[in-house]
Short mmCIF file of C-alpha atoms in Angstrom, two decimals:
data_model
loop_
_atom_site.label_atom_id
_atom_site.label_comp_id
_atom_site.label_asym_id
_atom_site.label_seq_id
_atom_site.Cartn_x
_atom_site.Cartn_y
_atom_site.Cartn_z
CA UNK A 17 0.00 0.00 0.00
CA UNK A 18 1.37 3.45 -0.83
CA UNK A 19 2.72 5.41 2.10
CA UNK A 20 1.81 9.07 2.46
CA UNK A 21 4.49 11.62 3.31
CA UNK A 22 4.02 13.16 6.73
CA UNK A 23 4.37 16.89 7.18
CA UNK A 24 6.80 17.85 9.98
CA UNK A 25 7.30 21.44 11.18
CA UNK A 26 10.36 22.63 9.19
CA UNK A 27 12.38 24.21 11.98
CA UNK A 28 12.12 21.08 14.14
CA UNK A 29 13.41 18.62 11.55
CA UNK A 30 16.43 16.57 12.49
CA UNK A 31 18.73 15.11 9.80
CA UNK A 32 17.36 11.59 10.30
CA UNK A 33 13.76 12.74 10.24
CA UNK A 34 14.46 14.79 7.13
CA UNK A 35 16.01 11.84 5.31
CA UNK A 36 13.06 9.62 6.24
CA UNK A 37 10.57 12.28 5.13
CA UNK A 38 12.17 12.92 1.76
CA UNK A 39 12.78 9.26 1.03
CA UNK A 40 9.15 8.28 1.47
CA UNK A 41 7.45 6.47 -1.33
CA UNK A 42 4.42 7.23 -3.47
CA UNK A 43 1.69 9.25 -1.81
CA UNK A 44 -2.04 8.93 -2.37
CA UNK A 45 -2.22 12.68 -2.99
CA UNK A 46 0.17 15.58 -3.16
CA UNK A 47 -0.71 18.24 -0.60
CA UNK A 48 0.69 21.54 0.61
CA UNK A 49 2.30 19.99 3.69
CA UNK A 50 4.37 17.48 1.76
CA UNK A 51 5.37 20.11 -0.82
CA UNK A 52 6.53 22.49 1.92
CA UNK A 53 8.52 19.77 3.65
CA UNK A 54 10.20 18.78 0.37
CA UNK A 55 11.88 22.21 0.28
CA UNK A 56 14.14 21.11 3.16
CA UNK A 57 16.55 19.41 0.76
CA UNK A 58 20.25 20.32 1.12
CA UNK A 59 20.92 18.67 -2.24
CA UNK A 60 18.52 21.03 -4.00
CA UNK A 61 19.52 24.07 -1.95
CA UNK A 62 23.22 23.80 -2.92
CA UNK A 63 24.28 26.63 -0.59
CA UNK A 64 27.68 28.14 -1.46
CA UNK A 65 29.78 31.19 -0.59
CA UNK A 66 30.78 32.61 -3.96
CA UNK A 67 32.36 36.03 -3.39
CA UNK A 68 32.57 39.36 -1.56
CA UNK A 69 30.45 42.53 -1.85
CA UNK A 70 31.82 46.02 -1.23
CA UNK A 71 29.68 48.81 0.25
CA UNK A 72 30.28 52.46 1.03
CA UNK A 73 29.12 53.39 4.53
CA UNK A 74 29.00 57.08 5.38
CA UNK A 75 28.38 58.62 8.82
CA UNK A 76 28.78 62.17 10.21
CA UNK A 77 32.35 61.14 11.03
CA UNK A 78 33.31 60.12 7.51
CA UNK A 79 33.00 57.31 4.98
CA UNK A 80 34.53 53.87 4.83
CA UNK A 81 34.31 50.73 2.71
CA UNK A 82 32.73 47.68 4.29
CA UNK A 83 32.43 44.14 2.95
CA UNK A 84 29.90 41.33 3.19
CA UNK A 85 29.88 37.74 2.03
CA UNK A 86 28.21 36.93 -1.28
CA UNK A 87 26.29 33.66 -1.26
CA UNK A 88 24.47 31.59 -3.84
CA UNK A 89 21.75 29.02 -3.35
CA UNK A 90 18.71 27.62 -5.10
CA UNK A 91 15.13 28.40 -4.04
CA UNK A 92 11.99 26.42 -4.93
CA UNK A 93 9.89 28.96 -6.80
CA UNK A 94 7.18 26.97 -8.56
CA UNK A 95 5.24 23.75 -8.34
CA UNK A 96 4.84 22.73 -11.98
CA UNK A 97 2.16 20.07 -12.48
CA UNK A 98 1.84 18.17 -15.76
CA UNK A 99 -1.22 15.93 -16.09
CA UNK A 100 -3.52 14.42 -18.70
CA UNK A 101 -7.03 14.88 -17.33
CA UNK A 102 -8.21 18.50 -17.27
CA UNK A 103 -8.91 19.64 -13.72
CA UNK A 104 -6.93 16.78 -12.16
CA UNK A 105 -3.84 18.64 -10.90
CA UNK A 106 -1.93 16.24 -8.58
CA UNK A 107 -1.62 19.10 -6.03
CA UNK A 108 -5.06 18.50 -4.57
CA UNK A 109 -5.65 21.89 -2.91
CA UNK A 110 -4.89 23.71 -6.17
CA UNK A 111 -6.88 21.47 -8.53
CA UNK A 112 -9.87 23.81 -8.54
CA UNK A 113 -7.79 26.54 -10.22
CA UNK A 114 -7.56 24.50 -13.41
CA UNK A 115 -11.12 23.20 -13.69
CA UNK A 116 -12.38 22.66 -17.25
CA UNK A 117 -13.55 25.83 -19.00
CA UNK A 118 -14.97 26.57 -22.41
CA UNK A 119 -12.31 25.75 -24.99
CA UNK A 120 -10.27 23.74 -22.49
CA UNK A 121 -12.55 21.03 -21.19
CA UNK A 122 -10.97 17.93 -22.66
CA UNK A 123 -7.75 16.07 -22.01
CA UNK A 124 -5.98 12.75 -22.27
CA UNK A 125 -3.63 11.01 -24.67
CA UNK A 126 -4.06 9.87 -28.25
CA UNK A 127 -2.54 6.45 -27.60
CA UNK A 128 -3.24 2.95 -28.82
CA UNK A 129 -2.75 -0.53 -27.32
CA UNK A 130 -0.96 -1.55 -30.52
CA UNK A 131 2.68 -1.94 -29.43
CA UNK A 132 3.86 -1.39 -32.99
CA UNK A 133 2.51 2.19 -32.98
CA UNK A 134 4.00 4.79 -30.69
CA UNK A 135 3.70 7.80 -32.97
CA UNK A 136 0.47 9.27 -31.59
CA UNK A 137 0.73 12.45 -29.56
CA UNK A 138 0.24 12.73 -25.82
CA UNK A 139 -1.41 15.78 -24.32
CA UNK A 140 -0.72 17.31 -20.90
CA UNK A 141 -2.23 20.25 -19.08
CA UNK A 142 0.34 22.23 -17.09
CA UNK A 143 -0.05 24.48 -14.06
CA UNK A 144 2.73 26.59 -12.57
CA UNK A 145 1.89 27.78 -9.05
CA UNK A 146 4.04 29.58 -6.49
CA UNK A 147 5.85 27.12 -4.23
CA UNK A 148 4.68 27.20 -0.59
CA UNK A 149 8.07 26.07 0.74
CA UNK A 150 10.22 29.09 -0.13
CA UNK A 151 10.21 30.16 3.52
CA UNK A 152 11.34 26.71 4.64
CA UNK A 153 14.19 26.70 2.12
CA UNK A 154 15.26 30.17 3.26
CA UNK A 155 15.31 28.99 6.87
CA UNK A 156 17.50 26.06 5.84
CA UNK A 157 19.84 28.41 3.96
CA UNK A 158 20.05 30.80 6.92
CA UNK A 159 21.55 28.01 9.03
CA UNK A 160 24.66 28.27 6.84
CA UNK A 161 24.80 32.09 6.83
CA UNK A 162 23.03 34.83 4.96
CA UNK A 163 20.04 33.75 2.84
CA UNK A 164 18.50 35.22 -0.31
CA UNK A 165 14.83 36.10 -0.60
CA UNK A 166 12.67 34.38 -3.19
CA UNK A 167 11.19 36.40 -6.03
CA UNK A 168 8.10 34.15 -6.19
CA UNK A 169 4.86 34.45 -4.27
CA UNK A 170 3.51 31.31 -2.62
CA UNK A 171 0.27 29.95 -4.13
CA UNK A 172 0.31 32.52 -6.94
CA UNK A 173 -0.93 30.96 -10.23
CA UNK A 174 1.78 31.99 -12.69
CA UNK A 175 0.50 29.71 -15.44
CA UNK A 176 -2.70 27.70 -16.00
CA UNK A 177 -2.81 26.03 -19.40
CA UNK A 178 -6.63 26.00 -19.34
CA UNK A 179 -6.50 29.81 -19.64
CA UNK A 180 -3.94 29.65 -22.46
CA UNK A 181 -5.85 27.41 -24.85
CA UNK A 182 -4.92 29.27 -28.06
CA UNK A 183 -1.22 28.66 -27.55
CA UNK A 184 -1.30 25.47 -25.45
CA UNK A 185 -3.96 23.56 -27.37
CA UNK A 186 -3.67 25.07 -30.86
CA UNK A 187 0.00 26.04 -31.06
CA UNK A 188 -0.68 29.61 -32.18
CA UNK A 189 1.75 31.25 -32.81
CA UNK A 190 4.22 28.73 -31.33
CA UNK A 191 4.12 26.37 -34.30
CA UNK A 192 5.48 29.03 -36.66
CA UNK A 193 8.69 29.93 -34.80
CA UNK A 194 12.02 28.89 -36.35
CA UNK A 195 12.74 26.81 -33.24
CA UNK A 196 9.59 24.82 -34.02
CA UNK A 197 10.35 24.34 -37.71
CA UNK A 198 14.08 23.56 -37.71
CA UNK A 199 15.01 20.09 -36.41
CA UNK A 200 17.68 19.95 -33.70
CA UNK A 201 16.94 23.31 -32.06
CA UNK A 202 16.17 23.62 -28.33
CA UNK A 203 16.14 19.88 -27.56
CA UNK A 204 15.82 18.38 -24.07
CA UNK A 205 18.65 15.87 -23.99
CA UNK A 206 20.84 15.16 -27.00
CA UNK A 207 20.42 13.05 -30.10
CA UNK A 208 24.09 12.05 -29.95
CA UNK A 209 23.62 10.66 -26.44
CA UNK A 210 20.40 8.87 -27.44
CA UNK A 211 18.50 10.53 -24.62
CA UNK A 212 16.60 13.25 -26.47
CA UNK A 213 13.12 13.51 -24.91
CA UNK A 214 11.61 16.19 -27.10
CA UNK A 215 11.85 19.80 -28.23
CA UNK A 216 11.09 22.82 -26.09
CA UNK A 217 9.40 24.42 -29.12
CA UNK A 218 6.62 24.55 -30.00
CA UNK A 219 5.64 25.31 -26.41
CA UNK A 220 2.24 23.65 -26.47
CA UNK A 221 0.68 20.62 -24.80
CA UNK A 222 1.22 17.92 -27.43
CA UNK A 223 4.21 15.64 -27.97
CA UNK A 224 4.87 12.39 -29.77
CA UNK A 225 6.63 10.47 -27.01
CA UNK A 226 5.90 6.84 -26.05
CA UNK A 227 7.04 7.38 -22.44
CA UNK A 228 4.44 9.19 -20.33
CA UNK A 229 6.92 10.55 -17.75
CA UNK A 230 9.17 11.97 -20.46
CA UNK A 231 6.22 13.62 -22.20
CA UNK A 232 5.08 15.21 -18.92
CA UNK A 233 8.61 16.44 -18.21
CA UNK A 234 8.90 18.08 -21.63
CA UNK A 235 5.61 19.89 -21.01
CA UNK A 236 6.85 21.10 -17.62
CA UNK A 237 10.06 22.38 -19.23
CA UNK A 238 8.04 24.19 -21.90
CA UNK A 239 5.84 25.92 -19.34
CA UNK A 240 8.88 26.82 -17.21
CA UNK A 241 10.52 28.28 -20.29
CA UNK A 242 7.53 30.56 -20.77
CA UNK A 243 7.09 31.60 -17.14
CA UNK A 244 10.71 32.65 -16.64
CA UNK A 245 10.68 35.02 -19.63
CA UNK A 246 8.93 38.29 -20.34
CA UNK A 247 6.67 39.11 -23.28
CA UNK A 248 5.89 35.58 -24.41
CA UNK A 249 2.73 35.07 -26.56
CA UNK A 250 0.94 33.20 -23.78
CA UNK A 251 -1.55 33.97 -21.03
CA UNK A 252 0.67 33.89 -17.94
CA UNK A 253 2.30 35.90 -15.17
CA UNK A 254 6.08 36.25 -15.71
CA UNK A 255 8.33 35.13 -12.87
CA UNK A 256 11.21 37.51 -13.59
CA UNK A 257 12.46 39.13 -10.34
CA UNK A 258 14.30 42.44 -10.66
CA UNK A 259 17.97 42.80 -9.79
CA UNK A 260 18.91 45.33 -7.13
CA UNK A 261 21.98 46.26 -5.11
CA UNK A 262 23.37 43.13 -3.52
CA UNK A 263 20.67 40.90 -5.00
CA UNK A 264 21.01 38.89 -8.22
CA UNK A 265 17.91 36.88 -9.15
CA UNK A 266 18.06 34.13 -11.78
CA UNK A 267 17.57 34.55 -15.49
CA UNK A 268 15.41 32.34 -17.72
CA UNK A 269 15.75 28.59 -17.42
CA UNK A 270 17.64 26.86 -20.22
CA UNK A 271 17.20 23.17 -20.97
CA UNK A 272 20.20 20.91 -20.22
CA UNK A 273 21.81 23.67 -18.11
CA UNK A 274 21.88 22.91 -14.36
CA UNK A 275 23.28 26.37 -13.59
CA UNK A 276 19.92 27.94 -14.51
CA UNK A 277 17.47 25.59 -12.80
CA UNK A 278 16.82 22.19 -11.26
CA UNK A 279 13.76 19.96 -10.93
CA UNK A 280 12.66 18.02 -7.85
CA UNK A 281 10.05 15.32 -8.43
CA UNK A 282 6.99 15.64 -6.15
CA UNK A 283 4.46 13.31 -7.76
CA UNK A 284 3.97 10.38 -8.13
CA UNK A 285 6.55 10.35 -5.32
CA UNK A 286 8.64 12.91 -3.46
CA UNK A 287 12.36 12.63 -4.16
CA UNK A 288 15.07 14.19 -1.93
CA UNK A 289 17.33 15.29 -4.79
CA UNK A 290 17.20 17.71 -7.70
CA UNK A 291 18.23 17.15 -11.29
CA UNK A 292 17.63 18.43 -14.79
CA UNK A 293 15.92 16.59 -17.61
CA UNK A 294 16.71 13.95 -18.84
CA UNK A 295 16.35 12.13 -15.51
CA UNK A 296 15.25 8.68 -14.35
CA UNK A 297 11.57 8.16 -15.30
CA UNK A 298 9.02 7.35 -12.58
CA UNK A 299 5.67 6.41 -14.07
CA UNK A 300 2.36 7.64 -12.71
CA UNK A 301 -0.71 5.43 -12.72
CA UNK A 302 -3.06 8.29 -13.65
CA UNK A 303 -0.83 10.35 -15.95
CA UNK A 304 -0.30 13.10 -13.36
CA UNK A 305 3.14 14.45 -12.38
CA UNK A 306 4.49 17.41 -10.44
CA UNK A 307 7.91 18.94 -9.86
CA UNK A 308 9.38 21.77 -7.83
CA UNK A 309 11.29 24.21 -10.02
CA UNK A 310 14.39 25.48 -8.16
CA UNK A 311 16.35 28.48 -9.46
CA UNK A 312 19.62 30.02 -8.24
CA UNK A 313 19.81 33.34 -6.38
CA UNK A 314 22.93 35.27 -5.34
CA UNK A 315 22.91 37.98 -2.69
CA UNK A 316 24.89 39.67 0.07
CA UNK A 317 23.96 41.53 3.22
CA UNK A 318 23.71 45.31 2.91
CA UNK A 319 26.54 46.96 4.87
CA UNK A 320 26.30 50.56 3.65
CA UNK A 321 24.20 53.09 1.82
CA UNK A 322 25.91 52.58 -1.54
CA UNK A 323 26.74 49.31 -3.29
CA UNK A 324 30.12 49.58 -4.99
CA UNK A 325 30.76 46.21 -6.62
CA UNK A 326 31.20 42.53 -5.91
CA UNK A 327 33.97 40.07 -6.72
CA UNK A 328 33.32 36.39 -7.27
CA UNK A 329 35.92 33.83 -6.25
CA UNK A 330 35.78 32.34 -9.75
CA UNK A 331 37.05 35.63 -11.22
CA UNK A 332 33.76 37.30 -12.10
CA UNK A 333 32.72 40.79 -11.02
CA UNK A 334 29.48 42.76 -10.90
#
């Protein structure tokens, strides 16, 4: 019988309890408590001291230069759900947000039991909703030193494919972009490595892919690609935090590039580690999947009125 993940208050977690929690098996339903607890993953957080910031502090007695440590760590910003049946988001409390509406009331896969045919497209709805565990991840980061603030808002619906039916269900104008028409562009995985799962473009809900997990992952990547960019021809709310003194939010996610993002599987089971696609497939019985999208932030504590510059240990400067 599947075992449900138990929610434990984040600040009271011990290492053993955390490892047991994150290693738990498939859950009957994905809820807010288990999503929040999943953010307490040191593997996904990847906290690191990366440089030094320089500030100018002025008082009535004069001015001096002060320094602060520059840190970098990942933050879970979004829960990205990818599922076949419209209105059946695996995150149970948020399922009502994506109920069927006019023009987006169907779902499912065009598949056949004939094992000699695997060239029919699968369809997935995708929702991107603000991760409720950003606070928990920040608390975990603060145990190592200074922590960066997330640019995402918990429970905010950044993308609901049911509201984006023209692009997500009809491919307009996605199907006419060069990335959609030229083979080999923007691929998840690599043909040479024989692990190519699909193309990012066109960023709609259909894909010819015999593996259900891989199809769902490609859809999640497509939606993440949209949400982390401005001015895309979709109905969505961009997740593009603004840079400020001593605070460097992430840029858009790029497939195959772990420096821009990482995925943590939440459904059909919660995994304790993060990765990028391609990853090891875990099949869902009902065609529903969910991941946490983690992105990297860099920041340093303000130590003066004026930010001068920062130096990274790897030779970079800003």
